[in-house]
Amino acid sequence: MLRYVIGIVAGFTGAGVVWVGLFLASFGILDTHGDRTVTAWYQIKQEVAGTKSGAKKIVFVGGSNVLYGISAAEVEQAFGMPCLNFGTHAGLPFDYLLHRVKQVVSPGDILVISLEWEYLHRPLDDLNSVYTGCILGGEPRYFWRLPASQQLRICFSAPVSRLVLPLTISPEASAGVQNVYMDSVRGVHIDSWGDFMGNFPERRAKSELARLLGLTPHPCTLAEAEGHSDFWKVVRELRNWAKRKRVTVVFAAPALLDNPILTGADYRQIFAAGEKHYESLGIPVIARQNTNFYGESLMFDSVYHLNSAGREIRTKQLIEGLKPVVSRGSTPK
Amino acid sequence: MLFHSPIFLFAFLPLTWVVFRVLAGRHCERLALGWLVAMSLVFYAYWNPVYVTLIVISIAVNFSIGTRIAPDDSRLGLRSRCWLLYAGLAFNLGLLGYFKYANFFLDSMRGITGWSYNLQHVILPLGISFFTFQKIAYLVDAYQGRTGKYTLLEYCFFVTFFPQLIAGPIVQHHQIIPQLERRETFRFRLLDVWVGLSIFAVGLFKKMVLADGSAVYVAPVFDAAAAGQGISAPDAWAGALAYTFQLYFDFSGYSDMAVGLARMFGFLLPINFNAPYRATSISEFWKRWHITLSRFLRNFLYIPLGGNRRGMLLRYRNLLVTMLLGGLWHGAGWTFLLWGGLHGIYLIINHAWDSVSSRWLPMAFVHSRPMRFLGWAVTFGCVVAAWVFFRAANWTAATEILHAMGGQTMASGLAFYITDVPWLWLIAMAVVAFGFPATHDYFWRYTPALDPPRRRSRFARMAWRPTFVHGAALGVLVFLIFRKYFVLQPTEFLYFNF
C-alpha cells in the first residue's frame, strides 16, 4: 500500500512538473489567430506611438469599440496635435490595457478611456484564451507582475494545445511568423494612427451582423455602475497614476447599437449611474451614452462595432467633447 | 453540497468519516449508523434546510406504512393492507407530482386551454425523484413480504445515506440493509479506504475534467438553437456529441463518486453504468445506462403492466408506456416525454428486429462482427439523436439541431467553432468512452460495487492494484483534477435536475 501512496505522490508531482515546465517553455510563443492578431495590433500601435513621441498627444484606449469606432486621424487633423488609437480587444482586462497604454503615454498627454460596459461586470482576474495567449506569447513580463494566485490560475488553466507548443515551434520561429503576419496587418488593417481600416459598410456580412445584433448584451448591473465593482479600483489607481504623471484622463461612452433594450429606461439608468461615478472620481465625461446610440446601418459586425460611416459621426462628436479639454490642457482634479 | 466542492472534500467528508470510524471502532455500530444518518441530513440540509422536513415526514410515513403492510406480522387483513399500500403509493407519487409536475401541468393546461391559475413556483426538492422510487420499491416489497424486520434507524440509513441520496444509484432495501447486519461492514479496512478513494478520484476526474470539459462545446450550440439562430451541420454534430459525452461522464462520474464514498465507509452500492456507449442494441444500452433506474422501471412498471407475457402488441405498448414514464421521470417537460417516447420506439423496433432476425436470418450472420458493428453504429446514432431532445430547451430548438445534423441548414459556423479544438476533444472523449474500461471493470479485483457483471472483462489484465504504477496513474488524474479548481467554480451535476 505504501508503494501505491508513493506512486500517487510521484504521479501528481511528475504531472505538475511537466505541466509547469511546458507552460514556462511556451513563453514567447504565439498560438492562435486571436493571440497573433491582438499582439500584432499592439506591436503596430506601439510603433505608431514611437513616431508620435515628443509632443503632447491624445490617446484613445478601450476595447474594439475604440478600434472600430474612433478615427484618431480625424482628431489629429482637427486639433493639430498627434493622436493615437490604442483600442484593441475588450476581452483583455482593463489593468492589462492600462499596462500597455502606460508604455506610450507621457506627461501632458490626454488619455481618453472608452470602455465597454461589460468591464464593470467582469471580475478583474477573469481569464480568457486571447488574454492569456497575448501575455504569454507577447508580453511575458506582464505575467510576472501579476499576483501569485493569478499566475497559478493562468498556469493551471492553460489549454493543452498551448502546452504542446514548445514541442512544435521555438519562440524565435514564432516571432518570425509574427513578423510576417504583422507586415500583412500593417497598412492593411491598421493605419498610421492605429485606426482600423477594414470596417466599410459594404464589407459587412449582413447575416452575421443580424445574428450578432440579435444578441442582447448584459453589460452590468446598476449597483456595479454605482461603484460596487472591483473595476472602479483600477479606475481609481489610473486616476492616481495620471495625477502623478500629469496625464489628463477623460471618459467617453462607447458606441452602442440603438435597440429598444439598450435604449430602454433600465439600461439608461445604468449608463447614467456609470458616468456619474466616473465624474465622482474626478474623471470628466466628454461623450455620454445617451448621445452615442447608432442605428444598424452604422454598425459593422456587433453591438459595439461601428462601420466607417458611424465612426465618422462618432469622431465628430468626440472632437466637440474634446475641445474644452484640449484647450484647457489641465490635469484631473 | 457538491461532492467536488471544497467544503465537502475538506470538511464534511473527513469529519463524517473520522467520527464514524471512531464510533464503529468502539463497537458502537448503532451510534455510528445514527451519526451517518444525522450527517446525511446535514448534507441534504446544506442545499435547503426546509426540505429536510419533507424527507423526514416522508421517511416516517413510509416506514410506518411499510411495517404495517408486511404480511408476516400484520394485524391487518389483505384488503386493508392493499388499501394502505395504495395510500403509501399515492402519498409518494403525490409528493413527486406536486413538487415535480405541478408547474408543468399548469403550464401545459394554460397552453392548451388558456386557463390561468397562479401557483407560486414550486422548487424541486433535490433528489426527490430518486428517493421516491426507493420508497415505492420498499412499500411494494413490504406488501409482498420481501422485506425483513428493519429498524427505523436502518430504514433511515437506507433512504438518506448521503452518497446515494441526491442522484442515486437507486438502491433497494435488500441491497443496503443486509450489509448493516454484518459486523465486518463496520470493521476498519485500509484497503476499503484506498479502493473507495481511488474510485472517487476516477469519478471526480470524469466529472471535472471530462464532463465539464465537454460542457463548453454544448451550451453555445443549444443556446443558439434556442435563440432561433441557424446552426451549421458541423456545429450541430459537435454540440450533440459533446452533450452525449458530457451527460455520460457527468452522471457516471457522480455514480462512481457515490460508489467510492460508500466504499470508504465500508458499504457497497450497486453499479449504475457499464460502458453504455459500447452497446450494440438499444435494449443492451438500457442494460448498461442508469442500470438501477432501468431495473426499477422493469420491476415496478414494465412487469406489472404485463411485460412480454400477453403477446407482441401488448409488449410493445408496455415498452412505450414504460419509456414515456421513464422520460417524464427525468424532467417535467415535453422534450423529456419525447425523449422517452423515442426510446420506447427504439426498443419496439429493436425487439421487432430481434424476432424477425432470429426467425429469418442465420445466427452466425446476426452475431457476425460487421453486423455487431452496424448495430453499435445505429444504436449510438439513435442515442445521440435522442439526447438532442433531452438537452434542448424546446421542440423547435431540438428539430433545428437535428435538421442541421441531417445537413438541412444554410447556416455558417458559430464564432465558437473557428478552431478544430472540439473535434480533437470529441475524439479524445470517444476514445475514453469506447476504449477504456468502465470503473467497475478497472477495480474488479476488489469488488468495487454490488452486482458487478459476471462476464470477465477484456480489460482484466490492466485492472487496478495498489501498486506504484496504478498509484502514479491516479496521481496524474488527481493533478488534472487539482488544476481544474483553478479554472472553474464547481458546477452542479446534470442529474441533480431530474
PDB file of N, CA and C in Angstrom, chain A residues 129-214:
ATOM      1  N   SER A 129      -8.886  33.027 -23.384  1.00  0.00           N
ATOM      2  CA  SER A 129      -7.753  32.477 -24.133  1.00  0.00           C
ATOM      3  C   SER A 129      -6.951  33.570 -24.850  1.00  0.00           C
ATOM      4  N   VAL A 130      -7.650  34.614 -25.313  1.00  0.00           N
ATOM      5  CA  VAL A 130      -6.911  35.670 -26.031  1.00  0.00           C
ATOM      6  C   VAL A 130      -5.985  36.400 -25.060  1.00  0.00           C
ATOM      7  N   TYR A 131      -6.516  36.695 -23.878  1.00  0.00           N
ATOM      8  CA  TYR A 131      -5.731  37.407 -22.868  1.00  0.00           C
ATOM      9  C   TYR A 131      -4.502  36.593 -22.474  1.00  0.00           C
ATOM     10  N   THR A 132      -4.727  35.330 -22.088  1.00  0.00           N
ATOM     11  CA  THR A 132      -3.576  34.530 -21.644  1.00  0.00           C
ATOM     12  C   THR A 132      -2.615  34.289 -22.809  1.00  0.00           C
ATOM     13  N   GLY A 133      -3.168  34.048 -23.989  1.00  0.00           N
ATOM     14  CA  GLY A 133      -2.300  33.840 -25.155  1.00  0.00           C
ATOM     15  C   GLY A 133      -1.462  35.073 -25.432  1.00  0.00           C
ATOM     16  N   CYS A 134      -2.085  36.228 -25.266  1.00  0.00           N
ATOM     17  CA  CYS A 134      -1.407  37.504 -25.529  1.00  0.00           C
ATOM     18  C   CYS A 134      -0.275  37.758 -24.553  1.00  0.00           C
ATOM     19  N   ILE A 135      -0.563  37.535 -23.269  1.00  0.00           N
ATOM     20  CA  ILE A 135       0.501  37.878 -22.304  1.00  0.00           C
ATOM     21  C   ILE A 135       1.610  36.830 -22.320  1.00  0.00           C
ATOM     22  N   LEU A 136       1.247  35.571 -22.509  1.00  0.00           N
ATOM     23  CA  LEU A 136       2.302  34.542 -22.511  1.00  0.00           C
ATOM     24  C   LEU A 136       3.112  34.620 -23.793  1.00  0.00           C
ATOM     25  N   GLY A 137       2.428  34.876 -24.896  1.00  0.00           N
ATOM     26  CA  GLY A 137       3.121  34.916 -26.180  1.00  0.00           C
ATOM     27  C   GLY A 137       3.783  36.257 -26.454  1.00  0.00           C
ATOM     28  N   GLY A 138       3.086  37.338 -26.089  1.00  0.00           N
ATOM     29  CA  GLY A 138       3.575  38.652 -26.497  1.00  0.00           C
ATOM     30  C   GLY A 138       4.123  39.513 -25.383  1.00  0.00           C
ATOM     31  N   GLU A 139       3.757  39.224 -24.133  1.00  0.00           N
ATOM     32  CA  GLU A 139       4.170  40.120 -23.039  1.00  0.00           C
ATOM     33  C   GLU A 139       4.398  39.307 -21.758  1.00  0.00           C
ATOM     34  N   PRO A 140       5.353  38.349 -21.785  1.00  0.00           N
ATOM     35  CA  PRO A 140       5.565  37.526 -20.587  1.00  0.00           C
ATOM     36  C   PRO A 140       5.916  38.345 -19.341  1.00  0.00           C
ATOM     37  N   ARG A 141       6.489  39.539 -19.549  1.00  0.00           N
ATOM     38  CA  ARG A 141       6.850  40.380 -18.389  1.00  0.00           C
ATOM     39  C   ARG A 141       5.627  40.683 -17.542  1.00  0.00           C
ATOM     40  N   TYR A 142       4.503  40.903 -18.229  1.00  0.00           N
ATOM     41  CA  TYR A 142       3.273  41.234 -17.505  1.00  0.00           C
ATOM     42  C   TYR A 142       2.858  40.072 -16.603  1.00  0.00           C
ATOM     43  N   PHE A 143       3.071  38.844 -17.089  1.00  0.00           N
ATOM     44  CA  PHE A 143       2.715  37.664 -16.290  1.00  0.00           C
ATOM     45  C   PHE A 143       3.417  37.702 -14.942  1.00  0.00           C
ATOM     46  N   TRP A 144       4.695  38.033 -14.937  1.00  0.00           N
ATOM     47  CA  TRP A 144       5.458  38.030 -13.675  1.00  0.00           C
ATOM     48  C   TRP A 144       5.052  39.155 -12.746  1.00  0.00           C
ATOM     49  N   ARG A 145       4.325  40.166 -13.259  1.00  0.00           N
ATOM     50  CA  ARG A 145       3.857  41.272 -12.400  1.00  0.00           C
ATOM     51  C   ARG A 145       2.569  40.907 -11.671  1.00  0.00           C
ATOM     52  N   LEU A 146       1.906  39.866 -12.132  1.00  0.00           N
ATOM     53  CA  LEU A 146       0.602  39.507 -11.572  1.00  0.00           C
ATOM     54  C   LEU A 146       0.764  38.867 -10.199  1.00  0.00           C
ATOM     55  N   PRO A 147      -0.295  38.940  -9.366  1.00  0.00           N
ATOM     56  CA  PRO A 147      -0.228  38.241  -8.077  1.00  0.00           C
ATOM     57  C   PRO A 147      -0.045  36.735  -8.296  1.00  0.00           C
ATOM     58  N   ALA A 148       0.576  36.083  -7.309  1.00  0.00           N
ATOM     59  CA  ALA A 148       0.880  34.644  -7.451  1.00  0.00           C
ATOM     60  C   ALA A 148      -0.392  33.832  -7.723  1.00  0.00           C
ATOM     61  N   SER A 149      -1.493  34.230  -7.090  1.00  0.00           N
ATOM     62  CA  SER A 149      -2.732  33.453  -7.279  1.00  0.00           C
ATOM     63  C   SER A 149      -3.159  33.477  -8.750  1.00  0.00           C
ATOM     64  N   GLN A 150      -2.988  34.649  -9.365  1.00  0.00           N
ATOM     65  CA  GLN A 150      -3.374  34.731 -10.787  1.00  0.00           C
ATOM     66  C   GLN A 150      -2.390  33.990 -11.678  1.00  0.00           C
ATOM     67  N   GLN A 151      -1.127  34.047 -11.284  1.00  0.00           N
ATOM     68  CA  GLN A 151      -0.128  33.300 -12.065  1.00  0.00           C
ATOM     69  C   GLN A 151      -0.455  31.814 -12.044  1.00  0.00           C
ATOM     70  N   LEU A 152      -0.822  31.315 -10.851  1.00  0.00           N
ATOM     71  CA  LEU A 152      -1.174  29.897 -10.748  1.00  0.00           C
ATOM     72  C   LEU A 152      -2.404  29.583 -11.585  1.00  0.00           C
ATOM     73  N   ARG A 153      -3.375  30.484 -11.530  1.00  0.00           N
ATOM     74  CA  ARG A 153      -4.605  30.255 -12.318  1.00  0.00           C
ATOM     75  C   ARG A 153      -4.288  30.196 -13.803  1.00  0.00           C
ATOM     76  N   ILE A 154      -3.463  31.136 -14.244  1.00  0.00           N
ATOM     77  CA  ILE A 154      -3.132  31.167 -15.675  1.00  0.00           C
ATOM     78  C   ILE A 154      -2.356  29.904 -16.048  1.00  0.00           C
ATOM     79  N   CYS A 155      -1.427  29.528 -15.170  1.00  0.00           N
ATOM     80  CA  CYS A 155      -0.604  28.349 -15.458  1.00  0.00           C
ATOM     81  C   CYS A 155      -1.489  27.098 -15.553  1.00  0.00           C
ATOM     82  N   PHE A 156      -2.342  26.898 -14.541  1.00  0.00           N
ATOM     83  CA  PHE A 156      -3.090  25.638 -14.496  1.00  0.00           C
ATOM     84  C   PHE A 156      -4.317  25.639 -15.415  1.00  0.00           C
ATOM     85  N   SER A 157      -4.718  26.823 -15.853  1.00  0.00           N
ATOM     86  CA  SER A 157      -5.862  26.824 -16.766  1.00  0.00           C
ATOM     87  C   SER A 157      -5.416  26.857 -18.232  1.00  0.00           C
ATOM     88  N   ALA A 158      -4.113  26.853 -18.445  1.00  0.00           N
ATOM     89  CA  ALA A 158      -3.627  26.883 -19.832  1.00  0.00           C
ATOM     90  C   ALA A 158      -4.106  25.628 -20.566  1.00  0.00           C
ATOM     91  N   PRO A 159      -4.600  25.772 -21.790  1.00  0.00           N
ATOM     92  CA  PRO A 159      -5.048  24.583 -22.510  1.00  0.00           C
ATOM     93  C   PRO A 159      -3.868  23.715 -22.940  1.00  0.00           C
ATOM     94  N   VAL A 160      -4.154  22.447 -23.107  1.00  0.00           N
ATOM     95  CA  VAL A 160      -3.091  21.520 -23.507  1.00  0.00           C
ATOM     96  C   VAL A 160      -2.500  21.948 -24.846  1.00  0.00           C
ATOM     97  N   SER A 161      -3.354  22.514 -25.723  1.00  0.00           N
ATOM     98  CA  SER A 161      -2.858  22.947 -27.037  1.00  0.00           C
ATOM     99  C   SER A 161      -1.746  23.985 -26.880  1.00  0.00           C
ATOM    100  N   ARG A 162      -1.795  24.768 -25.816  1.00  0.00           N
ATOM    101  CA  ARG A 162      -0.742  25.761 -25.578  1.00  0.00           C
ATOM    102  C   ARG A 162       0.522  25.064 -25.054  1.00  0.00           C
ATOM    103  N   LEU A 163       0.315  24.078 -24.183  1.00  0.00           N
ATOM    104  CA  LEU A 163       1.469  23.423 -23.569  1.00  0.00           C
ATOM    105  C   LEU A 163       2.306  22.638 -24.578  1.00  0.00           C
ATOM    106  N   VAL A 164       1.658  22.155 -25.627  1.00  0.00           N
ATOM    107  CA  VAL A 164       2.439  21.358 -26.588  1.00  0.00           C
ATOM    108  C   VAL A 164       3.168  22.254 -27.603  1.00  0.00           C
ATOM    109  N   LEU A 165       2.928  23.555 -27.527  1.00  0.00           N
ATOM    110  CA  LEU A 165       3.570  24.464 -28.493  1.00  0.00           C
ATOM    111  C   LEU A 165       5.089  24.360 -28.500  1.00  0.00           C
ATOM    112  N   PRO A 166       5.732  24.358 -27.308  1.00  0.00           N
ATOM    113  CA  PRO A 166       7.209  24.304 -27.341  1.00  0.00           C
ATOM    114  C   PRO A 166       7.739  23.056 -28.037  1.00  0.00           C
ATOM    115  N   LEU A 167       6.897  22.029 -28.140  1.00  0.00           N
ATOM    116  CA  LEU A 167       7.352  20.808 -28.809  1.00  0.00           C
ATOM    117  C   LEU A 167       7.297  20.952 -30.326  1.00  0.00           C
ATOM    118  N   THR A 168       6.589  21.973 -30.791  1.00  0.00           N
ATOM    119  CA  THR A 168       6.416  22.101 -32.238  1.00  0.00           C
ATOM    120  C   THR A 168       7.068  23.346 -32.825  1.00  0.00           C
ATOM    121  N   ILE A 169       7.282  24.376 -32.008  1.00  0.00           N
ATOM    122  CA  ILE A 169       7.827  25.626 -32.553  1.00  0.00           C
ATOM    123  C   ILE A 169       8.651  26.337 -31.470  1.00  0.00           C
ATOM    124  N   SER A 170       9.729  26.980 -31.886  1.00  0.00           N
ATOM    125  CA  SER A 170      10.550  27.714 -30.911  1.00  0.00           C
ATOM    126  C   SER A 170      10.057  29.158 -30.831  1.00  0.00           C
ATOM    127  N   PRO A 171      10.398  29.876 -29.742  1.00  0.00           N
ATOM    128  CA  PRO A 171       9.986  31.288 -29.649  1.00  0.00           C
ATOM    129  C   PRO A 171      10.516  32.118 -30.823  1.00  0.00           C
ATOM    130  N   GLU A 172      11.715  31.785 -31.291  1.00  0.00           N
ATOM    131  CA  GLU A 172      12.300  32.553 -32.403  1.00  0.00           C
ATOM    132  C   GLU A 172      11.477  32.330 -33.679  1.00  0.00           C
ATOM    133  N   ALA A 173      11.142  31.080 -33.926  1.00  0.00           N
ATOM    134  CA  ALA A 173      10.351  30.780 -35.127  1.00  0.00           C
ATOM    135  C   ALA A 173       8.974  31.438 -35.026  1.00  0.00           C
ATOM    136  N   SER A 174       8.399  31.427 -33.818  1.00  0.00           N
ATOM    137  CA  SER A 174       7.099  32.065 -33.613  1.00  0.00           C
ATOM    138  C   SER A 174       7.189  33.564 -33.890  1.00  0.00           C
ATOM    139  N   ALA A 175       8.301  34.184 -33.418  1.00  0.00           N
ATOM    140  CA  ALA A 175       8.483  35.623 -33.661  1.00  0.00           C
ATOM    141  C   ALA A 175       8.606  35.906 -35.158  1.00  0.00           C
ATOM    142  N   GLY A 176       9.289  35.001 -35.873  1.00  0.00           N
ATOM    143  CA  GLY A 176       9.424  35.157 -37.319  1.00  0.00           C
ATOM    144  C   GLY A 176       8.067  35.134 -38.008  1.00  0.00           C
ATOM    145  N   VAL A 177       7.237  34.173 -37.606  1.00  0.00           N
ATOM    146  CA  VAL A 177       5.885  34.086 -38.180  1.00  0.00           C
ATOM    147  C   VAL A 177       5.106  35.356 -37.849  1.00  0.00           C
ATOM    148  N   GLN A 178       5.302  35.850 -36.619  1.00  0.00           N
ATOM    149  CA  GLN A 178       4.568  37.041 -36.190  1.00  0.00           C
ATOM    150  C   GLN A 178       4.986  38.254 -37.023  1.00  0.00           C
ATOM    151  N   ASN A 179       6.267  38.346 -37.347  1.00  0.00           N
ATOM    152  CA  ASN A 179       6.728  39.480 -38.158  1.00  0.00           C
ATOM    153  C   ASN A 179       6.064  39.478 -39.529  1.00  0.00           C
ATOM    154  N   VAL A 180       5.974  38.278 -40.100  1.00  0.00           N
ATOM    155  CA  VAL A 180       5.321  38.161 -41.414  1.00  0.00           C
ATOM    156  C   VAL A 180       3.852  38.571 -41.282  1.00  0.00           C
ATOM    157  N   TYR A 181       3.220  38.083 -40.223  1.00  0.00           N
ATOM    158  CA  TYR A 181       1.801  38.391 -40.001  1.00  0.00           C
ATOM    159  C   TYR A 181       1.602  39.898 -39.802  1.00  0.00           C
ATOM    160  N   MET A 182       2.531  40.490 -39.021  1.00  0.00           N
ATOM    161  CA  MET A 182       2.424  41.927 -38.746  1.00  0.00           C
ATOM    162  C   MET A 182       2.507  42.742 -40.034  1.00  0.00           C
ATOM    163  N   ASP A 183       3.394  42.303 -40.915  1.00  0.00           N
ATOM    164  CA  ASP A 183       3.535  43.001 -42.198  1.00  0.00           C
ATOM    165  C   ASP A 183       2.235  42.944 -43.003  1.00  0.00           C
ATOM    166  N   SER A 184       1.505  41.834 -42.827  1.00  0.00           N
ATOM    167  CA  SER A 184       0.246  41.727 -43.576  1.00  0.00           C
ATOM    168  C   SER A 184      -0.859  42.560 -42.928  1.00  0.00           C
ATOM    169  N   VAL A 185      -0.691  42.915 -41.670  1.00  0.00           N
ATOM    170  CA  VAL A 185      -1.707  43.714 -40.961  1.00  0.00           C
ATOM    171  C   VAL A 185      -1.416  45.207 -41.111  1.00  0.00           C
ATOM    172  N   ARG A 186      -0.120  45.550 -41.013  1.00  0.00           N
ATOM    173  CA  ARG A 186       0.287  46.960 -41.038  1.00  0.00           C
ATOM    174  C   ARG A 186      -0.082  47.594 -42.383  1.00  0.00           C
ATOM    175  N   GLY A 187      -0.794  48.691 -42.311  1.00  0.00           N
ATOM    176  CA  GLY A 187      -1.177  49.384 -43.538  1.00  0.00           C
ATOM    177  C   GLY A 187      -2.335  48.740 -44.281  1.00  0.00           C
ATOM    178  N   VAL A 188      -2.755  47.573 -43.820  1.00  0.00           N
ATOM    179  CA  VAL A 188      -3.897  46.900 -44.454  1.00  0.00           C
ATOM    180  C   VAL A 188      -5.090  46.926 -43.491  1.00  0.00           C
ATOM    181  N   HIS A 189      -4.833  46.520 -42.254  1.00  0.00           N
ATOM    182  CA  HIS A 189      -5.889  46.573 -41.236  1.00  0.00           C
ATOM    183  C   HIS A 189      -5.743  47.775 -40.304  1.00  0.00           C
ATOM    184  N   ILE A 190      -4.500  48.135 -40.011  1.00  0.00           N
ATOM    185  CA  ILE A 190      -4.238  49.219 -39.062  1.00  0.00           C
ATOM    186  C   ILE A 190      -3.402  50.281 -39.769  1.00  0.00           C
ATOM    187  N   ASP A 191      -3.854  51.547 -39.655  1.00  0.00           N
ATOM    188  CA  ASP A 191      -3.117  52.601 -40.361  1.00  0.00           C
ATOM    189  C   ASP A 191      -2.121  53.313 -39.433  1.00  0.00           C
ATOM    190  N   SER A 192      -1.613  54.458 -39.864  1.00  0.00           N
ATOM    191  CA  SER A 192      -0.547  55.136 -39.116  1.00  0.00           C
ATOM    192  C   SER A 192      -1.052  55.901 -37.899  1.00  0.00           C
ATOM    193  N   TRP A 193      -2.318  55.804 -37.600  1.00  0.00           N
ATOM    194  CA  TRP A 193      -2.863  56.402 -36.373  1.00  0.00           C
ATOM    195  C   TRP A 193      -3.381  55.312 -35.413  1.00  0.00           C
ATOM    196  N   GLY A 194      -3.240  54.064 -35.860  1.00  0.00           N
ATOM    197  CA  GLY A 194      -3.759  52.953 -35.058  1.00  0.00           C
ATOM    198  C   GLY A 194      -5.223  52.662 -35.353  1.00  0.00           C
ATOM    199  N   ASP A 195      -5.793  53.383 -36.327  1.00  0.00           N
ATOM    200  CA  ASP A 195      -7.219  53.168 -36.661  1.00  0.00           C
ATOM    201  C   ASP A 195      -7.387  51.886 -37.481  1.00  0.00           C
ATOM    202  N   PHE A 196      -8.568  51.275 -37.319  1.00  0.00           N
ATOM    203  CA  PHE A 196      -8.895  50.077 -38.092  1.00  0.00           C
ATOM    204  C   PHE A 196      -9.344  50.507 -39.482  1.00  0.00           C
ATOM    205  N   MET A 197      -8.893  49.764 -40.507  1.00  0.00           N
ATOM    206  CA  MET A 197      -9.136  50.239 -41.871  1.00  0.00           C
ATOM    207  C   MET A 197     -10.202  49.447 -42.635  1.00  0.00           C
ATOM    208  N   GLY A 198     -10.654  48.347 -42.083  1.00  0.00           N
ATOM    209  CA  GLY A 198     -11.478  47.474 -42.931  1.00  0.00           C
ATOM    210  C   GLY A 198     -12.968  47.470 -42.643  1.00  0.00           C
ATOM    211  N   ASN A 199     -13.473  48.471 -41.885  1.00  0.00           N
ATOM    212  CA  ASN A 199     -14.884  48.374 -41.492  1.00  0.00           C
ATOM    213  C   ASN A 199     -15.806  49.206 -42.396  1.00  0.00           C
ATOM    214  N   PHE A 200     -15.620  49.065 -43.713  1.00  0.00           N
ATOM    215  CA  PHE A 200     -16.514  49.768 -44.638  1.00  0.00           C
ATOM    216  C   PHE A 200     -17.897  49.145 -44.581  1.00  0.00           C
ATOM    217  N   PRO A 201     -18.940  49.959 -44.709  1.00  0.00           N
ATOM    218  CA  PRO A 201     -20.296  49.402 -44.618  1.00  0.00           C
ATOM    219  C   PRO A 201     -20.523  48.279 -45.606  1.00  0.00           C
ATOM    220  N   GLU A 202     -19.958  48.394 -46.816  1.00  0.00           N
ATOM    221  CA  GLU A 202     -20.239  47.392 -47.836  1.00  0.00           C
ATOM    222  C   GLU A 202     -19.532  46.067 -47.560  1.00  0.00           C
ATOM    223  N   ARG A 203     -18.601  46.072 -46.600  1.00  0.00           N
ATOM    224  CA  ARG A 203     -17.859  44.838 -46.336  1.00  0.00           C
ATOM    225  C   ARG A 203     -18.483  43.985 -45.237  1.00  0.00           C
ATOM    226  N   ARG A 204     -19.502  44.493 -44.625  1.00  0.00           N
ATOM    227  CA  ARG A 204     -20.063  43.723 -43.510  1.00  0.00           C
ATOM    228  C   ARG A 204     -20.917  42.570 -44.036  1.00  0.00           C
ATOM    229  N   ALA A 205     -20.885  41.461 -43.326  1.00  0.00           N
ATOM    230  CA  ALA A 205     -21.695  40.301 -43.680  1.00  0.00           C
ATOM    231  C   ALA A 205     -23.054  40.470 -43.020  1.00  0.00           C
ATOM    232  N   LYS A 206     -24.090  40.683 -43.847  1.00  0.00           N
ATOM    233  CA  LYS A 206     -25.376  41.081 -43.276  1.00  0.00           C
ATOM    234  C   LYS A 206     -25.991  40.003 -42.380  1.00  0.00           C
ATOM    235  N   SER A 207     -25.872  38.737 -42.811  1.00  0.00           N
ATOM    236  CA  SER A 207     -26.497  37.685 -41.999  1.00  0.00           C
ATOM    237  C   SER A 207     -25.789  37.573 -40.655  1.00  0.00           C
ATOM    238  N   GLU A 208     -24.479  37.675 -40.690  1.00  0.00           N
ATOM    239  CA  GLU A 208     -23.702  37.574 -39.463  1.00  0.00           C
ATOM    240  C   GLU A 208     -24.012  38.767 -38.557  1.00  0.00           C
ATOM    241  N   LEU A 209     -24.120  39.956 -39.172  1.00  0.00           N
ATOM    242  CA  LEU A 209     -24.435  41.155 -38.397  1.00  0.00           C
ATOM    243  C   LEU A 209     -25.796  40.993 -37.727  1.00  0.00           C
ATOM    244  N   ALA A 210     -26.756  40.478 -38.488  1.00  0.00           N
ATOM    245  CA  ALA A 210     -28.095  40.311 -37.918  1.00  0.00           C
ATOM    246  C   ALA A 210     -28.050  39.375 -36.727  1.00  0.00           C
ATOM    247  N   ARG A 211     -27.249  38.317 -36.847  1.00  0.00           N
ATOM    248  CA  ARG A 211     -27.148  37.353 -35.745  1.00  0.00           C
ATOM    249  C   ARG A 211     -26.524  38.008 -34.508  1.00  0.00           C
ATOM    250  N   LEU A 212     -25.441  38.737 -34.749  1.00  0.00           N
ATOM    251  CA  LEU A 212     -24.743  39.342 -33.617  1.00  0.00           C
ATOM    252  C   LEU A 212     -25.568  40.441 -32.961  1.00  0.00           C
ATOM    253  N   LEU A 213     -26.280  41.196 -33.796  1.00  0.00           N
ATOM    254  CA  LEU A 213     -27.093  42.272 -33.230  1.00  0.00           C
ATOM    255  C   LEU A 213     -28.279  41.710 -32.459  1.00  0.00           C
ATOM    256  N   GLY A 214     -28.637  40.460 -32.784  1.00  0.00           N
ATOM    257  CA  GLY A 214     -29.744  39.827 -32.072  1.00  0.00           C
ATOM    258  C   GLY A 214     -29.373  39.439 -30.653  1.00  0.00           C
TER     259      GLY A 214
END
